[in-house]
Coordinates of C-alpha atoms (C1' of nucleotides) in Angstrom, one line a residue:
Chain A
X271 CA -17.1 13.8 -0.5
X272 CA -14.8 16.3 0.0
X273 CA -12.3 16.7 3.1
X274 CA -15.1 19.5 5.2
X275 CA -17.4 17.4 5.1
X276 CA -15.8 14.0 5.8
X277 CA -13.9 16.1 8.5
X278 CA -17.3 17.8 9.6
X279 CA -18.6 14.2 9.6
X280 CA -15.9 13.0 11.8
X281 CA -16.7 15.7 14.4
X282 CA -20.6 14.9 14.4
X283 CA -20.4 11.1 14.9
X284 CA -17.0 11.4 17.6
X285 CA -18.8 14.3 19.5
X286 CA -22.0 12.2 19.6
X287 CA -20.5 9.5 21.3
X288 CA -17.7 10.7 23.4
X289 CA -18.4 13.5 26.2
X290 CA -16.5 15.9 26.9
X291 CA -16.6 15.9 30.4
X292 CA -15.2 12.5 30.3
X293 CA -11.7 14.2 29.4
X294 CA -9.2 15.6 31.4
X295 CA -9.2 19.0 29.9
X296 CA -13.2 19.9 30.1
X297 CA -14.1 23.4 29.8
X298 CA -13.5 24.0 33.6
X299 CA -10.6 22.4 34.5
X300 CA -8.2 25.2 35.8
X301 CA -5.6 26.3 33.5
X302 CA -2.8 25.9 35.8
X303 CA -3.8 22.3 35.6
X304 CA -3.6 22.4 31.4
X305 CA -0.6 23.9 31.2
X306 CA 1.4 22.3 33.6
X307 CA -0.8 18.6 32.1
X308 CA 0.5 19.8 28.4
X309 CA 4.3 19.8 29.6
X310 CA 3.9 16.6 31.7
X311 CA 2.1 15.2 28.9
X312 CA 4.5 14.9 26.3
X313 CA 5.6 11.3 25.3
X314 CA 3.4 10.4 28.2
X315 CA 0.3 8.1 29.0
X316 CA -2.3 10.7 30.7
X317 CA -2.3 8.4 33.9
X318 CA 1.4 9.0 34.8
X319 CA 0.8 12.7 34.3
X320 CA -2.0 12.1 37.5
X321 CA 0.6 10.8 39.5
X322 CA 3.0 13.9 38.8
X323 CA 0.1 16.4 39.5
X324 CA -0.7 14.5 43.0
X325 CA 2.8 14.5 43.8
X326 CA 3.3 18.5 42.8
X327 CA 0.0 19.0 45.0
X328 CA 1.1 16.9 48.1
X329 CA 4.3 18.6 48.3
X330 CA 2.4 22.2 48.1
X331 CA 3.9 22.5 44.7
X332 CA 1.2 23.7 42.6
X333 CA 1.7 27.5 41.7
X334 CA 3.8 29.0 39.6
X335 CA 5.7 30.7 42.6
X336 CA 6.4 27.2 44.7
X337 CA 7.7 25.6 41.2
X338 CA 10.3 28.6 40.8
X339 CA 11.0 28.1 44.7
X340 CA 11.6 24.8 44.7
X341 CA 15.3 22.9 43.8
X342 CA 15.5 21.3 40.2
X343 CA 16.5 18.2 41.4
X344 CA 13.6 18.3 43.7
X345 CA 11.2 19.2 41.4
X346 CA 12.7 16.3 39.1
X347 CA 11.9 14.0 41.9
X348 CA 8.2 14.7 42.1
X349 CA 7.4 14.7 38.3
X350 CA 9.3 11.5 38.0
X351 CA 6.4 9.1 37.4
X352 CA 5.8 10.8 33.8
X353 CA 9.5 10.2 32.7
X354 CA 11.9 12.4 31.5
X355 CA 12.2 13.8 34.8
X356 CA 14.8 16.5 34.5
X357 CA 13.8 17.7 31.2
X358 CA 10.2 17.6 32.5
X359 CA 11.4 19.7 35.6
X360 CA 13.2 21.9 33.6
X361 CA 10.4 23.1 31.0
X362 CA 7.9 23.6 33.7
X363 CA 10.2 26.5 35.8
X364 CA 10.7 27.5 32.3
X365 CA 6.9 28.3 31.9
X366 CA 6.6 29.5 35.4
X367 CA 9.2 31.7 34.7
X368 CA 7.1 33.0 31.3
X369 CA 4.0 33.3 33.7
X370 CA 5.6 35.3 36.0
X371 CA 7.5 37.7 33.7
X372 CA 4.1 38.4 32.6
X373 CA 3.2 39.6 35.6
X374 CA 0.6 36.0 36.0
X375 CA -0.9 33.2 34.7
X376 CA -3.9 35.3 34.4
X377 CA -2.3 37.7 32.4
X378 CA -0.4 35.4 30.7
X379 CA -3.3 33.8 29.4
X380 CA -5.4 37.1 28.4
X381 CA -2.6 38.6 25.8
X382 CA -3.7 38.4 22.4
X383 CA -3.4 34.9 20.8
X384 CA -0.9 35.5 17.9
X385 CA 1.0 37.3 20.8
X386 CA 0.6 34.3 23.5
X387 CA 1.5 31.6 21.1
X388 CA 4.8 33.1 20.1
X389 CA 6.0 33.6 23.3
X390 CA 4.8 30.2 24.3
X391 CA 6.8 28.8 21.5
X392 CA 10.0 31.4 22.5
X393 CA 9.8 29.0 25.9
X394 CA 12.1 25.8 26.4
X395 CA 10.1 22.9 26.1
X396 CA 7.3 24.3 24.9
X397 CA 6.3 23.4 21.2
X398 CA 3.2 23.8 18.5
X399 CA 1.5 21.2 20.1
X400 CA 2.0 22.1 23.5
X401 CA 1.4 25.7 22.8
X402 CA -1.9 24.6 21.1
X403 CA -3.2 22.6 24.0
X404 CA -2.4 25.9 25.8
X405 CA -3.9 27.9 23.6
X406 CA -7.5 26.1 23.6
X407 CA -8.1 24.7 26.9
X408 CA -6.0 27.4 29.1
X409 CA -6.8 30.1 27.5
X410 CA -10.4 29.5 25.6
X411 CA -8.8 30.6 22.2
X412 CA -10.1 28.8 19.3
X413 CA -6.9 27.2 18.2
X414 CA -6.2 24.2 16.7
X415 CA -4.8 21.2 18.2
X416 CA -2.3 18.5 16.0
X417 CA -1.5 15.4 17.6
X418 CA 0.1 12.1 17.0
X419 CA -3.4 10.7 17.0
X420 CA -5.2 13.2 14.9
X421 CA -2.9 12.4 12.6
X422 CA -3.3 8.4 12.2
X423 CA -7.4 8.7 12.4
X424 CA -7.1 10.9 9.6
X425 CA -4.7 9.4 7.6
X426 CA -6.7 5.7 7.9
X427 CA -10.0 8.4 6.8
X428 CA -7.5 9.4 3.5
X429 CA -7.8 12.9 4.8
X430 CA -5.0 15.3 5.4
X431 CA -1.8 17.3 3.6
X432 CA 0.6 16.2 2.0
X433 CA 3.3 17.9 3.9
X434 CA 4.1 15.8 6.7
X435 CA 5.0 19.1 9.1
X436 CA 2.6 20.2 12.2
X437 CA 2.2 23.4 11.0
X438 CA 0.7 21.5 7.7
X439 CA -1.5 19.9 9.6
X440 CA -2.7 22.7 11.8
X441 CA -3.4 25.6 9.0
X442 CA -5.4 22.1 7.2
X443 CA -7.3 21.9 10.5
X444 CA -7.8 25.5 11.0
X445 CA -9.6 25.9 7.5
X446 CA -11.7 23.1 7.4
X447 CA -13.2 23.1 11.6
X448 CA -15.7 26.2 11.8
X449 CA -14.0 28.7 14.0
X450 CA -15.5 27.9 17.3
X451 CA -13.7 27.3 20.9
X452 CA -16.2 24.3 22.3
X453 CA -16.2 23.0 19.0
X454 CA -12.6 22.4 18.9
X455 CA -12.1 21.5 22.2
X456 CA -14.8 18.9 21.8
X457 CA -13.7 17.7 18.1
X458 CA -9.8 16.9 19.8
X459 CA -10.8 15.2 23.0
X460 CA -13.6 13.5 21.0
X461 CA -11.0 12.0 18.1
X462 CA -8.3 11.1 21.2
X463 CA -11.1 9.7 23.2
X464 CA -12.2 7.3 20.4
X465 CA -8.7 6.4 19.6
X466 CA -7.6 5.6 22.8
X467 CA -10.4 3.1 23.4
X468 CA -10.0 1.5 19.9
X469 CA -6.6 1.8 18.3
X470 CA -5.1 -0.8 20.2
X471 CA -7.3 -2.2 22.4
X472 CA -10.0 -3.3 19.7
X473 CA -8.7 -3.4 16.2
X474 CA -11.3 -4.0 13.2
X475 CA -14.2 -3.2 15.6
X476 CA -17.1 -3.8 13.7
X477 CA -19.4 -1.2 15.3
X478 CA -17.1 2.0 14.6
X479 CA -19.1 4.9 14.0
X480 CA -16.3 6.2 10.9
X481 CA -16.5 2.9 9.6
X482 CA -18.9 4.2 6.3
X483 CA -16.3 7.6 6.1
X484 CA -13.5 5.3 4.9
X485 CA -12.4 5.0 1.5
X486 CA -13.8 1.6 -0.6
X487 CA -11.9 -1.5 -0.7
X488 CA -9.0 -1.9 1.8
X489 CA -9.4 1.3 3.4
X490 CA -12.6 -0.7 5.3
X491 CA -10.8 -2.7 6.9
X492 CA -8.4 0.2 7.7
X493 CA -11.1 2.4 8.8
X494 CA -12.3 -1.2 10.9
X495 CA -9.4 -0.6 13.2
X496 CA -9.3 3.4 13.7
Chain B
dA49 C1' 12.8 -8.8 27.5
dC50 C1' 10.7 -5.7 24.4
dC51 C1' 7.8 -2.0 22.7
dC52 C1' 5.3 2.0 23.0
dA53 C1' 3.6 6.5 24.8
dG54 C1' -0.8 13.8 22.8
dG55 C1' 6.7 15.9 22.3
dG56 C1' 10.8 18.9 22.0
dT57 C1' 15.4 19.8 20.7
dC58 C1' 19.5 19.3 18.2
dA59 C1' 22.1 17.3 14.4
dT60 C1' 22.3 15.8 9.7
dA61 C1' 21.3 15.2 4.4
Chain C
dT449 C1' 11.4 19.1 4.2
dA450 C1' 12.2 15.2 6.8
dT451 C1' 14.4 11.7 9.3
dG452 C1' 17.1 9.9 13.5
dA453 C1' 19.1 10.1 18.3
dC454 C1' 18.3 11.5 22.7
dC455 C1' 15.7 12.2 27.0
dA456 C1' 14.0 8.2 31.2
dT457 C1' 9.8 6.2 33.4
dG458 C1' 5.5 3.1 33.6
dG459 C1' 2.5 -0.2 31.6
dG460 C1' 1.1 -3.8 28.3

DNA sequence: ACCCAGGGTCATA
DNA sequence: TATGACCATGGG
């Protein structure tokens, strides 16, 4: 079967089982909350990134004006709980910054997307995949995200490129996933969803819905613990 | 005590 | 193109 339709397959069994609205970046979640979630994300679990977002709302710190306002080292100290706390501080004045020279988020967010994502990318601490995440749930552009997990499903599946580079795995995504915004914001929470609930915590689970995609041979056992 | 986590950046071969 | 060190905290 060739990679469409083992990747079409993917997104049909993964979207069946895992809803969307049981992800932190549904279709209505606000996109100051994505954007600032994607920075805070970053070599992160999602629950420490809760704890950064409570502490940025309890301290009245949740606009793109009050994170320019407020000190470095006092910004630091809020986002703390999702590590990397200066770095973390840092990147998101850097994208307030961005917002505001744009005249908003609003407007930010309503450029043109081959217009957006570069100067996403032209900001500190902002990379393909953050940009992405950006791109798809802040934005509603039908982008395509690359992650860590993505990458691991897909590669137990014997899917992918050969290069080993994001941008490898983003143009492979982007030709084989129908050009559709719910689609693809449904086919990546789906795939991190499923992995997060089986990767680690139940290896070789015997009821996973991939489990006939996988290759013959070893690769069932591999596909077992996707 | 140790290992890992939706990454980004900089240095190196 | 690709690999390694670094950033720093919380949870298994």
């Amino acid at each position: 079967m060739d990679e469409a339709v083992a990747l079409r397959a993917v997104y049909e069994r993964l979207s069946a089982r895992y809803d969307i609205d049981s992800w932190h970046w549904r279709p209505a979640t606000p996109a100051l909350d994505v954007c600032l979630g994607a920075i805070l994300v970053q070599h992160t679990t999602w629950g420490n990134v809760e704890k950064a977002l409570a502490n940025l709302r309890a301290a009245g710190a949740f606009s793109i004006e009050a994170l320019l306002r407020l000190p470095p080292d006092e910004l630091a100290g809020l986002v703390r709980p999702a590590g990397l706390p200066a770095t973390k501080a840092g990147r998101l004045q850097s994208f307030a910054g961005l917002a505001v020279a744009a005249g908003g988020l609003e407007a930010l967010l309503s450029v043109s997307s081959p217009e957006l994502r570069l100067r996403l990318l032209a900001t500190p601490g902002v990379g393909p995949e953050t940009a992405d995440v950006i791109l798809l749930y802040a934005a509603a552009r039908p982008a395509v995200v690359h992650d860590a997990y993505t990458e691991r499903l897909c590669r137990r599946l014997g899917l992918g490129p050969a290069p080993k580079s994001y941008a490898a795995w983003r143009d492979w995504q982007d030709v084989l996933l129908p050009c559709d915004v719910a689609l693809r914001q449904r086919f990546h929470a789906a795939v991190v969803l499923h992995c997060k609930e089986t990767c680690r915590a139940r290896p070789r689970c015997a009821a996973c819905p991939l489990l006939d995609l996988c290759p013959a041979g070893k690769g069932r056992m591999a596909a077992a613990s996707i």
